[in-house]
C-alpha positions as MATLAB code, in Angstrom:
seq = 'XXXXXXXXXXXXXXXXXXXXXXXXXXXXXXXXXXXXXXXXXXXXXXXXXXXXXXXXXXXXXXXXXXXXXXXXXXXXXXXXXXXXXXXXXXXXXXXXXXXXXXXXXXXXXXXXXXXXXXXXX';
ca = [
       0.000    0.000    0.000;
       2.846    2.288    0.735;
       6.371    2.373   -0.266;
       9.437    4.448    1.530;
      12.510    4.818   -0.449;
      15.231    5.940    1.027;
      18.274    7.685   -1.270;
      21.821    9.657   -0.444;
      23.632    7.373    1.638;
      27.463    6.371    0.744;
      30.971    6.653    2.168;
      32.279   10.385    3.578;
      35.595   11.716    5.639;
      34.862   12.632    8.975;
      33.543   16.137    9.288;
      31.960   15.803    5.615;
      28.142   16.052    4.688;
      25.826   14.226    3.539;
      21.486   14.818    2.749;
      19.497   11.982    2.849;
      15.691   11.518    1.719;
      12.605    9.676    1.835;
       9.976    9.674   -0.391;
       6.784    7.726    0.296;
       4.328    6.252   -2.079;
       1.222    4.531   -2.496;
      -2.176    4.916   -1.380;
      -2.056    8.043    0.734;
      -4.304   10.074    2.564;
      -2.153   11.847    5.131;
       1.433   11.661    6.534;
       1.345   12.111   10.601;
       4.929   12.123   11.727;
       8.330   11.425    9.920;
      11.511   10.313   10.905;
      14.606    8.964   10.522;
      16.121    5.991   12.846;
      19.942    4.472   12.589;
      21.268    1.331   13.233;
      24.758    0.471   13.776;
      26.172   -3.378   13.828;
      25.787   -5.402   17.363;
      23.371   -2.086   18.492;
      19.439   -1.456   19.078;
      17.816    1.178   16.462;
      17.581    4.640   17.677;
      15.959    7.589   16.860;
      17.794   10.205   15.212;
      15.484   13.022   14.151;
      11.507   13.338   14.087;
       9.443   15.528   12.403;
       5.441   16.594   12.587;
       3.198   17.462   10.121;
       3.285   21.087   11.794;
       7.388   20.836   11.822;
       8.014   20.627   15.081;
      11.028   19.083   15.469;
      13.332   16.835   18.071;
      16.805   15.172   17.754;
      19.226   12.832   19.479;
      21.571   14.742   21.808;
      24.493   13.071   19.492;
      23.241   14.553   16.647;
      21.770   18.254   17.846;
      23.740   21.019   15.975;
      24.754   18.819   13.364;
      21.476   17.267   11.679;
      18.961   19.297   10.226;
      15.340   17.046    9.500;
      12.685   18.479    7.160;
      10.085   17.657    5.331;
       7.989   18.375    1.819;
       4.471   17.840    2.382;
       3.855   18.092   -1.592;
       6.011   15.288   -2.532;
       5.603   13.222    0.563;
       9.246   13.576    1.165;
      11.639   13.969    4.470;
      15.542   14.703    4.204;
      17.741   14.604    6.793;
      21.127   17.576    6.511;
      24.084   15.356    8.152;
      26.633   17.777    8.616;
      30.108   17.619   10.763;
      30.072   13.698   10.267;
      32.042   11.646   13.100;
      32.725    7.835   12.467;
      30.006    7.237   15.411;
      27.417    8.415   12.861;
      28.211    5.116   10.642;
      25.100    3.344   10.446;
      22.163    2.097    8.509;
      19.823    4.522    8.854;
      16.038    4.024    8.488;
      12.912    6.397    7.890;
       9.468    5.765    8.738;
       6.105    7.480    8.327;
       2.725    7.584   10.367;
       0.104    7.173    7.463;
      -3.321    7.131    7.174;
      -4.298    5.080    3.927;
      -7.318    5.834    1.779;
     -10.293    3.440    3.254;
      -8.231    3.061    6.633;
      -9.468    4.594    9.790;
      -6.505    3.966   11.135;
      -2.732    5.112   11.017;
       0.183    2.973   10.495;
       3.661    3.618   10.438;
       5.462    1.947    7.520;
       9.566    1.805    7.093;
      12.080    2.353    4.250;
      14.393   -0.538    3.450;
      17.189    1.424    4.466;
      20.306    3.749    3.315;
      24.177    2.819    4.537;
      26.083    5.785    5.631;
      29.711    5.472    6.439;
      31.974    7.844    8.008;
      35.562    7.047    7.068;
      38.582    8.381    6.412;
];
């Protein structure tokens, strides 16, 4: 019913940049909240940025002051700015969407297959 496709992952030096996105497709009504999640081997998932459907905003502690989430209600589409990369920021990261589906009372949050980003020198 709904698709999230994750793009602009890849390899970067240390204190490099990097803007990732998310577009989601399918049979939508509305988009709730947005936001991107990370992964690194032998750890849990974690929340790295969230975003509302009024933009408010919340981040990670890691992260604050060096990721930037937003979002493009027209295309259905959150980014996430990754600037001043560290080598603790190497991860799979993951987005995810709160949708409400035509003919669904109901929200459901769906998830992208995932984008590897890896900070490297």
């Amino acid at each position: 019913q709904v698709q999230l496709v994750e793009a602009g992952g890849g390899l970067v030096q240390p204190g490099g940049s990097l803007r990732l996105s998310c577009a989601a497709s399918g049979s939508i009504l509305s988009i709730d909240a947005m936001g991107w999640y990370r992964q690194a081997p032998g750890k849990q998932r974690e929340l790295v940025a969230r975003i509302t459907n009024g933009d408010s905003t919340n981040y990670a502690d890691s992260v604050k002051g060096r990721f930037t989430i937003s979002r493009d209600n027209a295309k259905n589409t959150v980014y996430l700015q990754m600037n001043s990369l560290r080598p603790e920021d190497t991860a799979g990261y993951y987005c995810n969407a709160n949708v409400r589906t035509y003919g669904s009372v109901w929200n459901r949050t769906y998830w992208g297959q995932g984008t590897q980003v890896t900070v490297s020198s």
